[in-house]
Amino acid sequence: MKEDFRTLKDYWSIKGGCMKYSNITFEKKEGGVGLITLDRPQALNALCDALINELSDAIDKYEADNAIGCIVITGSEKAFAAGADIKEMQSRGYMDVYKSDFIRAWERVGRCRKPVIAAVAGFALGGGCELAMSCDFIVAAENATFGQPEVNLGILPGAGGSQRLTRFVGKSKAMDMCLTGRFMDAKEADRVGLVSRVLPLEDFVESALKIAREVSSKSRPSILMAKECVNRAYETSLAEGILFERRMFYSTFATEDQKEGMKAFVEKRKPVWKNR
Ligand code: CAA
């Protein structure tokens, strides 16, 4: 049977080996969920180059793995991530960041075709907030704290903060956060639409995994197409976006899962997806 995605075996033969992680942990969870935990507690998960490379590699692996239907990125109880690594960036000059195309590697998360959920507890500041916003949606623990405090360092957001935050929360709030560097707590983030839901800190990761399992349990093609459609809303006019959605909607009628989903509804049973 032809596979929808490359297999993990294909992945290994293409990549030719296994990257050892020292800044993240990588765990395949039940229900087709891939968990990535940022794990640099000594620096509040500051996003150094090595961490970003490991994160990209982990996304590559989950993307190539047919068993995974949804990815969760989380950090610790104290920090999702406190931003780009200031100590690593401190001595860099313009030519260093320009020639190395600094930040480009961060875009891997936003380019993932599978759904990615950011599960944010504690600080999500600067690049940490930007990383969370490059996921498909953010679930926040009660203690989550968001901010773009780059102005305090004589720089500005560089991983999409000024653009994505504005789309999430509107001009006034985004300006306020980018110009004053103030933090936003979970309640405010929920109220203004930066996060999709706020969950208790207790069992937070387990609750986020439960949401991911729910996403992963759906028909894979419909999930991928729904994600493409929502993302298209940010890149095009309303009329073009609606046309795009309609075309995608029509194409679901060519899937086996549309037949199965509707048949199962009529027969009052749970659908058995073929992901085709
Ligand atoms: N980079 C490197 N190290 C960091 C860091 C960062 N972004 N954030 C925290 N750390 C380190 C601290 O230096 C400290 O290390 P030492 O013990 O070796 O001194 C350790 O993590 C613990 O931090 P604090 O002692 O400061 O912890 P705190 O609880 O007192 O404060 C905090 C927490 C408010 C998050 C504070 O650490 C802080 O303000 N961090 C920086 C936040 C920030 O400015 N982020 C933006 C970075 S720039 C960026 O992200 C650019 C971009 O857009 C891509």
mmCIF file of C-alpha atoms and ligand atoms in Angstrom:
data_model
loop_
_atom_site.group_PDB
_atom_site.id
_atom_site.type_symbol
_atom_site.label_atom_id
_atom_site.label_comp_id
_atom_site.label_asym_id
_atom_site.label_seq_id
_atom_site.Cartn_x
_atom_site.Cartn_y
_atom_site.Cartn_z
ATOM 1 C CA MET A 1 0.000 0.000 0.000
ATOM 2 C CA LYS A 2 1.320 3.453 -0.882
ATOM 3 C CA GLU A 3 2.155 5.570 2.198
ATOM 4 C CA ASP A 4 0.856 9.097 2.658
ATOM 5 C CA PHE A 5 4.093 10.212 4.321
ATOM 6 C CA ARG A 6 7.676 9.087 4.263
ATOM 7 C CA THR A 7 8.342 6.446 6.885
ATOM 8 C CA LEU A 8 10.692 6.807 9.836
ATOM 9 C CA LYS A 9 12.916 4.188 8.160
ATOM 10 C CA ASP A 10 13.095 6.363 5.043
ATOM 11 C CA TYR A 11 13.896 9.282 7.280
ATOM 12 C CA TRP A 12 16.846 7.495 8.855
ATOM 13 C CA SER A 13 18.207 6.359 5.533
ATOM 14 C CA ILE A 14 17.978 9.926 4.193
ATOM 15 C CA LYS A 15 19.445 11.564 7.302
ATOM 16 C CA GLY A 16 21.916 8.722 7.770
ATOM 17 C CA GLY A 17 21.879 8.570 11.543
ATOM 18 C CA CYS A 18 20.566 9.767 14.825
ATOM 19 C CA MET A 19 21.147 13.231 16.286
ATOM 20 C CA LYS A 20 21.773 13.077 20.007
ATOM 21 C CA TYR A 21 19.726 15.632 21.899
ATOM 22 C CA SER A 22 21.055 17.536 24.890
ATOM 23 C CA ASN A 23 18.696 20.529 24.899
ATOM 24 C CA ILE A 24 15.348 18.858 24.289
ATOM 25 C CA THR A 25 13.652 15.569 25.033
ATOM 26 C CA PHE A 26 11.752 13.648 22.389
ATOM 27 C CA GLU A 27 9.019 11.187 23.359
ATOM 28 C CA LYS A 28 6.456 9.374 21.274
ATOM 29 C CA LYS A 29 3.271 9.282 23.326
ATOM 30 C CA GLU A 30 0.173 7.134 23.021
ATOM 31 C CA GLY A 31 -2.542 8.125 20.583
ATOM 32 C CA GLY A 32 -0.168 9.274 17.834
ATOM 33 C CA VAL A 33 1.267 12.281 19.660
ATOM 34 C CA GLY A 34 4.880 13.417 19.480
ATOM 35 C CA LEU A 35 6.053 15.367 22.511
ATOM 36 C CA ILE A 36 9.054 17.705 22.402
ATOM 37 C CA THR A 37 10.148 19.181 25.737
ATOM 38 C CA LEU A 38 12.598 22.076 25.732
ATOM 39 C CA ASP A 39 15.112 21.103 28.374
ATOM 40 C CA ARG A 40 17.775 23.712 29.200
ATOM 41 C CA PRO A 41 16.690 24.518 32.760
ATOM 42 C CA GLN A 42 19.934 26.327 33.584
ATOM 43 C CA ALA A 43 19.009 29.028 31.025
ATOM 44 C CA LEU A 44 15.203 28.908 31.311
ATOM 45 C CA ASN A 45 15.151 27.111 27.951
ATOM 46 C CA ALA A 46 16.791 30.042 26.146
ATOM 47 C CA LEU A 47 16.794 29.141 22.470
ATOM 48 C CA CYS A 48 20.458 28.677 21.593
ATOM 49 C CA ASP A 49 21.462 27.485 18.115
ATOM 50 C CA ALA A 50 22.001 23.926 19.317
ATOM 51 C CA LEU A 51 18.490 23.775 20.793
ATOM 52 C CA ILE A 52 16.920 25.114 17.597
ATOM 53 C CA ASN A 53 18.830 22.538 15.517
ATOM 54 C CA GLU A 54 17.625 19.748 17.767
ATOM 55 C CA LEU A 55 14.069 21.068 17.649
ATOM 56 C CA SER A 56 14.172 21.162 13.829
ATOM 57 C CA ASP A 57 15.533 17.629 13.723
ATOM 58 C CA ALA A 58 12.795 16.419 16.076
ATOM 59 C CA ILE A 59 10.134 18.055 13.885
ATOM 60 C CA ASP A 60 11.691 16.340 10.833
ATOM 61 C CA LYS A 61 11.416 13.000 12.610
ATOM 62 C CA TYR A 62 7.794 13.438 13.679
ATOM 63 C CA GLU A 63 6.869 14.750 10.242
ATOM 64 C CA ALA A 64 8.346 11.617 8.677
ATOM 65 C CA ASP A 65 6.651 9.255 11.113
ATOM 66 C CA ASN A 66 3.289 7.905 9.959
ATOM 67 C CA ALA A 67 2.326 7.025 13.503
ATOM 68 C CA ILE A 68 2.379 10.678 14.597
ATOM 69 C CA GLY A 69 -0.686 12.826 13.935
ATOM 70 C CA CYS A 70 0.001 15.791 16.204
ATOM 71 C CA ILE A 71 3.042 17.343 17.892
ATOM 72 C CA VAL A 72 3.212 19.130 21.254
ATOM 73 C CA ILE A 73 6.057 21.480 22.159
ATOM 74 C CA THR A 74 6.393 22.325 25.834
ATOM 75 C CA GLY A 75 8.986 23.530 28.334
ATOM 76 C CA SER A 76 9.200 23.413 32.111
ATOM 77 C CA GLU A 77 6.810 24.665 34.753
ATOM 78 C CA LYS A 78 8.938 27.820 35.130
ATOM 79 C CA ALA A 79 9.666 28.547 31.473
ATOM 80 C CA PHE A 80 8.460 27.542 28.060
ATOM 81 C CA ALA A 81 11.414 29.571 26.779
ATOM 82 C CA ALA A 82 12.899 32.873 27.960
ATOM 83 C CA GLY A 83 13.801 33.926 24.421
ATOM 84 C CA ALA A 84 16.779 33.669 22.134
ATOM 85 C CA ASP A 85 20.005 32.998 24.015
ATOM 86 C CA ILE A 86 21.268 36.444 24.978
ATOM 87 C CA LYS A 87 24.679 35.160 26.075
ATOM 88 C CA GLU A 88 25.196 33.464 22.713
ATOM 89 C CA MET A 89 24.014 36.515 20.728
ATOM 90 C CA GLN A 90 25.821 39.151 22.766
ATOM 91 C CA SER A 91 29.068 39.310 20.777
ATOM 92 C CA ARG A 92 27.579 38.812 17.318
ATOM 93 C CA GLY A 93 27.896 41.545 14.724
ATOM 94 C CA TYR A 94 25.712 42.443 11.767
ATOM 95 C CA MET A 95 27.710 40.307 9.321
ATOM 96 C CA ASP A 96 27.519 37.322 11.674
ATOM 97 C CA VAL A 97 23.741 37.370 11.857
ATOM 98 C CA TYR A 98 23.277 38.357 8.218
ATOM 99 C CA LYS A 99 25.628 35.790 6.700
ATOM 100 C CA SER A 100 24.486 32.951 8.960
ATOM 101 C CA ASP A 101 20.846 33.805 8.182
ATOM 102 C CA PHE A 102 20.217 33.813 11.928
ATOM 103 C CA ILE A 103 16.614 32.850 12.879
ATOM 104 C CA ARG A 104 15.903 31.146 9.539
ATOM 105 C CA ALA A 105 16.255 27.731 11.196
ATOM 106 C CA TRP A 106 13.489 28.711 13.627
ATOM 107 C CA GLU A 107 11.013 28.651 10.739
ATOM 108 C CA ARG A 108 10.975 24.833 10.720
ATOM 109 C CA VAL A 109 8.135 24.706 13.243
ATOM 110 C CA GLY A 110 5.942 27.032 11.174
ATOM 111 C CA ARG A 111 6.614 24.913 8.073
ATOM 112 C CA CYS A 112 5.492 21.668 9.695
ATOM 113 C CA ARG A 113 2.501 20.221 7.812
ATOM 114 C CA LYS A 114 1.283 18.275 10.824
ATOM 115 C CA PRO A 115 -0.476 20.186 13.606
ATOM 116 C CA VAL A 116 1.819 21.573 16.305
ATOM 117 C CA ILE A 117 0.477 22.709 19.686
ATOM 118 C CA ALA A 118 2.509 24.940 22.014
ATOM 119 C CA ALA A 119 1.857 24.020 25.650
ATOM 120 C CA VAL A 120 3.118 27.074 27.519
ATOM 121 C CA ALA A 121 3.724 27.173 31.275
ATOM 122 C CA GLY A 122 5.802 29.950 32.821
ATOM 123 C CA PHE A 123 7.763 32.435 30.721
ATOM 124 C CA ALA A 124 7.303 32.643 26.959
ATOM 125 C CA LEU A 125 9.369 35.740 26.254
ATOM 126 C CA GLY A 126 10.924 37.177 23.119
ATOM 127 C CA GLY A 127 11.826 34.229 20.906
ATOM 128 C CA GLY A 128 9.920 31.983 23.333
ATOM 129 C CA CYS A 129 6.697 33.857 22.636
ATOM 130 C CA GLU A 130 7.558 33.844 18.930
ATOM 131 C CA LEU A 131 8.180 30.102 18.926
ATOM 132 C CA ALA A 132 4.825 29.523 20.632
ATOM 133 C CA MET A 133 3.093 31.749 18.078
ATOM 134 C CA SER A 134 4.656 29.834 15.188
ATOM 135 C CA CYS A 135 2.809 26.731 16.412
ATOM 136 C CA ASP A 136 -0.798 26.176 15.267
ATOM 137 C CA PHE A 137 -2.294 27.108 18.599
ATOM 138 C CA ILE A 138 -1.206 27.811 22.133
ATOM 139 C CA VAL A 139 -2.628 26.251 25.263
ATOM 140 C CA ALA A 140 -1.503 28.065 28.386
ATOM 141 C CA ALA A 141 -1.074 26.993 31.987
ATOM 142 C CA GLU A 142 -2.462 29.385 34.596
ATOM 143 C CA ASN A 143 1.064 30.692 35.277
ATOM 144 C CA ALA A 144 1.946 31.401 31.640
ATOM 145 C CA THR A 145 3.537 34.795 30.980
ATOM 146 C CA PHE A 146 3.988 36.176 27.493
ATOM 147 C CA GLY A 147 6.137 39.096 26.417
ATOM 148 C CA GLN A 148 8.270 40.674 23.712
ATOM 149 C CA PRO A 149 10.848 42.433 25.907
ATOM 150 C CA GLU A 150 13.535 42.760 23.201
ATOM 151 C CA VAL A 151 13.469 46.581 23.425
ATOM 152 C CA ASN A 152 15.084 46.216 26.847
ATOM 153 C CA LEU A 153 18.115 44.711 25.097
ATOM 154 C CA GLY A 154 18.427 47.347 22.383
ATOM 155 C CA ILE A 155 16.948 45.059 19.747
ATOM 156 C CA LEU A 156 13.451 44.159 18.552
ATOM 157 C CA PRO A 157 11.548 40.917 17.954
ATOM 158 C CA GLY A 158 13.316 38.966 15.207
ATOM 159 C CA ALA A 159 11.400 35.716 14.869
ATOM 160 C CA GLY A 160 8.058 37.096 13.755
ATOM 161 C CA GLY A 161 6.909 38.724 17.022
ATOM 162 C CA SER A 162 5.943 42.099 15.622
ATOM 163 C CA GLN A 163 3.991 40.401 12.821
ATOM 164 C CA ARG A 164 2.369 37.378 14.448
ATOM 165 C CA LEU A 165 1.542 39.089 17.746
ATOM 166 C CA THR A 166 -0.212 41.883 15.840
ATOM 167 C CA ARG A 167 -2.288 39.345 13.933
ATOM 168 C CA PHE A 168 -3.158 37.538 17.166
ATOM 169 C CA VAL A 169 -3.996 40.473 19.444
ATOM 170 C CA GLY A 170 -4.338 43.542 17.204
ATOM 171 C CA LYS A 171 -2.237 46.680 16.819
ATOM 172 C CA SER A 172 -2.824 48.343 20.166
ATOM 173 C CA LYS A 173 -1.861 45.378 22.376
ATOM 174 C CA ALA A 174 1.018 44.365 20.084
ATOM 175 C CA MET A 175 2.416 47.913 20.104
ATOM 176 C CA ASP A 176 2.027 48.084 23.874
ATOM 177 C CA MET A 177 3.927 44.819 24.353
ATOM 178 C CA CYS A 178 6.651 45.485 21.781
ATOM 179 C CA LEU A 179 7.246 49.107 22.859
ATOM 180 C CA THR A 180 7.040 48.755 26.640
ATOM 181 C CA GLY A 181 8.234 45.157 26.884
ATOM 182 C CA ARG A 182 5.507 44.464 29.433
ATOM 183 C CA PHE A 183 4.371 40.934 30.180
ATOM 184 C CA MET A 184 0.885 39.540 29.587
ATOM 185 C CA ASP A 185 -0.518 36.904 31.940
ATOM 186 C CA ALA A 186 -2.538 33.854 30.930
ATOM 187 C CA LYS A 187 -5.902 35.477 31.693
ATOM 188 C CA GLU A 188 -5.217 38.458 29.457
ATOM 189 C CA ALA A 189 -3.714 36.193 26.769
ATOM 190 C CA ASP A 190 -6.913 34.157 26.806
ATOM 191 C CA ARG A 191 -9.128 37.232 26.708
ATOM 192 C CA VAL A 192 -7.349 38.757 23.702
ATOM 193 C CA GLY A 193 -7.050 35.527 21.721
ATOM 194 C CA LEU A 194 -3.325 34.851 21.994
ATOM 195 C CA VAL A 195 -4.068 31.443 23.497
ATOM 196 C CA SER A 196 -6.863 29.022 22.731
ATOM 197 C CA ARG A 197 -7.439 27.894 26.318
ATOM 198 C CA VAL A 198 -6.025 28.173 29.830
ATOM 199 C CA LEU A 199 -5.574 24.933 31.756
ATOM 200 C CA PRO A 200 -4.688 24.224 35.392
ATOM 201 C CA LEU A 201 -0.968 23.926 36.068
ATOM 202 C CA GLU A 202 -1.537 20.578 37.701
ATOM 203 C CA ASP A 203 -1.307 17.864 35.047
ATOM 204 C CA PHE A 204 -0.814 20.601 32.461
ATOM 205 C CA VAL A 205 1.257 18.580 29.994
ATOM 206 C CA GLU A 206 -1.097 15.607 30.299
ATOM 207 C CA SER A 207 -4.051 17.929 29.518
ATOM 208 C CA ALA A 208 -2.212 19.305 26.479
ATOM 209 C CA LEU A 209 -1.431 15.759 25.328
ATOM 210 C CA LYS A 210 -5.114 14.926 25.628
ATOM 211 C CA ILE A 211 -5.974 17.772 23.239
ATOM 212 C CA ALA A 212 -3.246 16.554 20.865
ATOM 213 C CA ARG A 213 -4.609 12.992 21.026
ATOM 214 C CA GLU A 214 -7.996 14.349 20.028
ATOM 215 C CA VAL A 215 -6.478 16.090 16.984
ATOM 216 C CA SER A 216 -4.455 12.994 16.126
ATOM 217 C CA SER A 217 -7.541 10.779 16.265
ATOM 218 C CA LYS A 218 -9.192 12.557 13.294
ATOM 219 C CA SER A 219 -8.785 11.804 9.617
ATOM 220 C CA ARG A 220 -5.254 12.928 8.701
ATOM 221 C CA PRO A 221 -6.118 14.463 5.302
ATOM 222 C CA SER A 222 -8.940 16.577 6.781
ATOM 223 C CA ILE A 223 -6.663 17.803 9.546
ATOM 224 C CA LEU A 224 -3.883 18.768 7.141
ATOM 225 C CA MET A 225 -6.338 20.511 4.834
ATOM 226 C CA ALA A 226 -8.108 22.341 7.676
ATOM 227 C CA LYS A 227 -4.731 23.591 8.900
ATOM 228 C CA GLU A 228 -3.838 24.812 5.401
ATOM 229 C CA CYS A 229 -7.168 26.619 5.150
ATOM 230 C CA VAL A 230 -6.891 28.431 8.485
ATOM 231 C CA ASN A 231 -3.328 29.466 7.650
ATOM 232 C CA ARG A 232 -4.459 30.748 4.260
ATOM 233 C CA ALA A 233 -6.673 33.262 6.067
ATOM 234 C CA TYR A 234 -3.501 35.089 7.097
ATOM 235 C CA GLU A 235 -1.980 35.183 3.640
ATOM 236 C CA THR A 236 -4.780 36.241 1.328
ATOM 237 C CA SER A 237 -8.004 38.220 0.837
ATOM 238 C CA LEU A 238 -11.309 36.933 2.245
ATOM 239 C CA ALA A 239 -12.670 36.139 -1.230
ATOM 240 C CA GLU A 240 -9.516 34.199 -2.213
ATOM 241 C CA GLY A 241 -9.472 32.426 1.134
ATOM 242 C CA ILE A 242 -13.091 31.353 0.797
ATOM 243 C CA LEU A 243 -12.414 30.083 -2.723
ATOM 244 C CA PHE A 244 -9.374 28.171 -1.453
ATOM 245 C CA GLU A 245 -11.433 26.646 1.356
ATOM 246 C CA ARG A 246 -14.211 25.653 -1.073
ATOM 247 C CA ARG A 247 -11.700 23.898 -3.361
ATOM 248 C CA MET A 248 -10.200 22.060 -0.409
ATOM 249 C CA PHE A 249 -13.673 21.175 0.846
ATOM 250 C CA TYR A 250 -14.567 19.701 -2.564
ATOM 251 C CA SER A 251 -11.347 17.687 -2.529
ATOM 252 C CA THR A 252 -12.328 15.983 0.738
ATOM 253 C CA PHE A 253 -15.126 14.331 -1.268
ATOM 254 C CA ALA A 254 -12.412 12.435 -3.141
ATOM 255 C CA THR A 255 -11.150 10.832 0.076
ATOM 256 C CA GLU A 256 -12.058 7.430 1.482
ATOM 257 C CA ASP A 257 -12.357 9.071 4.883
ATOM 258 C CA GLN A 258 -15.231 11.323 3.749
ATOM 259 C CA LYS A 259 -17.172 8.224 2.716
ATOM 260 C CA GLU A 260 -16.308 6.486 5.981
ATOM 261 C CA GLY A 261 -16.997 9.547 8.188
ATOM 262 C CA MET A 262 -20.456 10.116 6.767
ATOM 263 C CA LYS A 263 -21.307 6.397 6.639
ATOM 264 C CA ALA A 264 -20.281 6.021 10.282
ATOM 265 C CA PHE A 265 -22.488 8.973 11.255
ATOM 266 C CA VAL A 266 -25.488 7.464 9.485
ATOM 267 C CA GLU A 267 -24.787 4.044 11.023
ATOM 268 C CA LYS A 268 -24.369 5.635 14.493
ATOM 269 C CA ARG A 269 -20.857 4.282 15.053
ATOM 270 C CA LYS A 270 -17.336 5.659 15.347
ATOM 271 C CA PRO A 271 -15.509 6.150 12.042
ATOM 272 C CA VAL A 272 -12.469 4.032 11.267
ATOM 273 C CA TRP A 273 -10.134 6.337 9.379
ATOM 274 C CA LYS A 274 -7.876 5.078 6.626
ATOM 275 C CA ASN A 275 -6.139 8.449 6.426
ATOM 276 C CA ARG A 276 -6.705 8.356 2.694
HETATM 277 N N1 CAA B 1 19.287 34.006 27.286
HETATM 278 C C1 CAA B 1 20.294 33.461 28.005
HETATM 279 N N2 CAA B 1 20.189 33.165 29.314
HETATM 280 C C2 CAA B 1 19.012 33.444 29.922
HETATM 281 C C3 CAA B 1 17.920 33.995 29.219
HETATM 282 C C4 CAA B 1 18.090 34.284 27.835
HETATM 283 N N3 CAA B 1 17.086 34.772 27.060
HETATM 284 N N4 CAA B 1 16.890 34.158 30.097
HETATM 285 C C5 CAA B 1 17.322 33.705 31.292
HETATM 286 N N5 CAA B 1 18.600 33.271 31.191
HETATM 287 C C6 CAA B 1 19.449 32.716 32.245
HETATM 288 C C7 CAA B 1 19.899 33.791 33.209
HETATM 289 O O1 CAA B 1 21.020 34.502 32.698
HETATM 290 C C8 CAA B 1 20.221 32.964 34.427
HETATM 291 O O2 CAA B 1 21.471 32.351 34.229
HETATM 292 P P1 CAA B 1 22.604 32.413 35.407
HETATM 293 O O3 CAA B 1 21.995 31.615 36.532
HETATM 294 O O4 CAA B 1 23.776 31.765 34.776
HETATM 295 O O5 CAA B 1 22.772 33.845 35.748
HETATM 296 C C9 CAA B 1 19.158 31.853 34.384
HETATM 297 O O6 CAA B 1 18.695 31.818 33.034
HETATM 298 C C10 CAA B 1 17.972 32.146 35.280
HETATM 299 O O7 CAA B 1 17.466 33.425 34.934
HETATM 300 P P2 CAA B 1 17.183 34.576 36.020
HETATM 301 O O8 CAA B 1 18.108 34.445 37.169
HETATM 302 O O9 CAA B 1 17.173 35.880 35.289
HETATM 303 O O10 CAA B 1 15.701 34.145 36.479
HETATM 304 P P3 CAA B 1 14.570 35.088 37.064
HETATM 305 O O11 CAA B 1 13.496 34.173 37.536
HETATM 306 O O12 CAA B 1 15.145 36.073 38.017
HETATM 307 O O13 CAA B 1 14.019 35.935 35.798
HETATM 308 C C11 CAA B 1 13.245 36.210 33.518
HETATM 309 C C12 CAA B 1 13.351 35.277 34.761
HETATM 310 C C13 CAA B 1 12.319 37.359 33.795
HETATM 311 C C14 CAA B 1 12.676 35.349 32.389
HETATM 312 C C15 CAA B 1 14.647 36.728 33.152
HETATM 313 O O14 CAA B 1 15.571 35.624 33.097
HETATM 314 C C16 CAA B 1 14.726 37.435 31.830
HETATM 315 O O15 CAA B 1 14.329 38.580 31.750
HETATM 316 N N6 CAA B 1 15.241 36.775 30.778
HETATM 317 C C17 CAA B 1 15.441 37.392 29.481
HETATM 318 C C18 CAA B 1 14.134 37.562 28.726
HETATM 319 C C19 CAA B 1 14.373 38.253 27.388
HETATM 320 O O16 CAA B 1 14.829 39.377 27.327
HETATM 321 N N7 CAA B 1 14.072 37.557 26.285
HETATM 322 C C20 CAA B 1 14.287 38.068 24.958
HETATM 323 C C21 CAA B 1 15.584 37.570 24.404
HETATM 324 S S1 CAA B 1 15.993 38.303 22.835
HETATM 325 C C22 CAA B 1 15.096 37.462 21.681
HETATM 326 O O17 CAA B 1 14.369 36.546 21.988
HETATM 327 C C23 CAA B 1 15.265 37.932 20.252
HETATM 328 C C24 CAA B 1 14.291 37.366 19.284
HETATM 329 O O18 CAA B 1 13.227 37.879 19.120
HETATM 330 C C25 CAA B 1 14.623 36.200 18.470
#
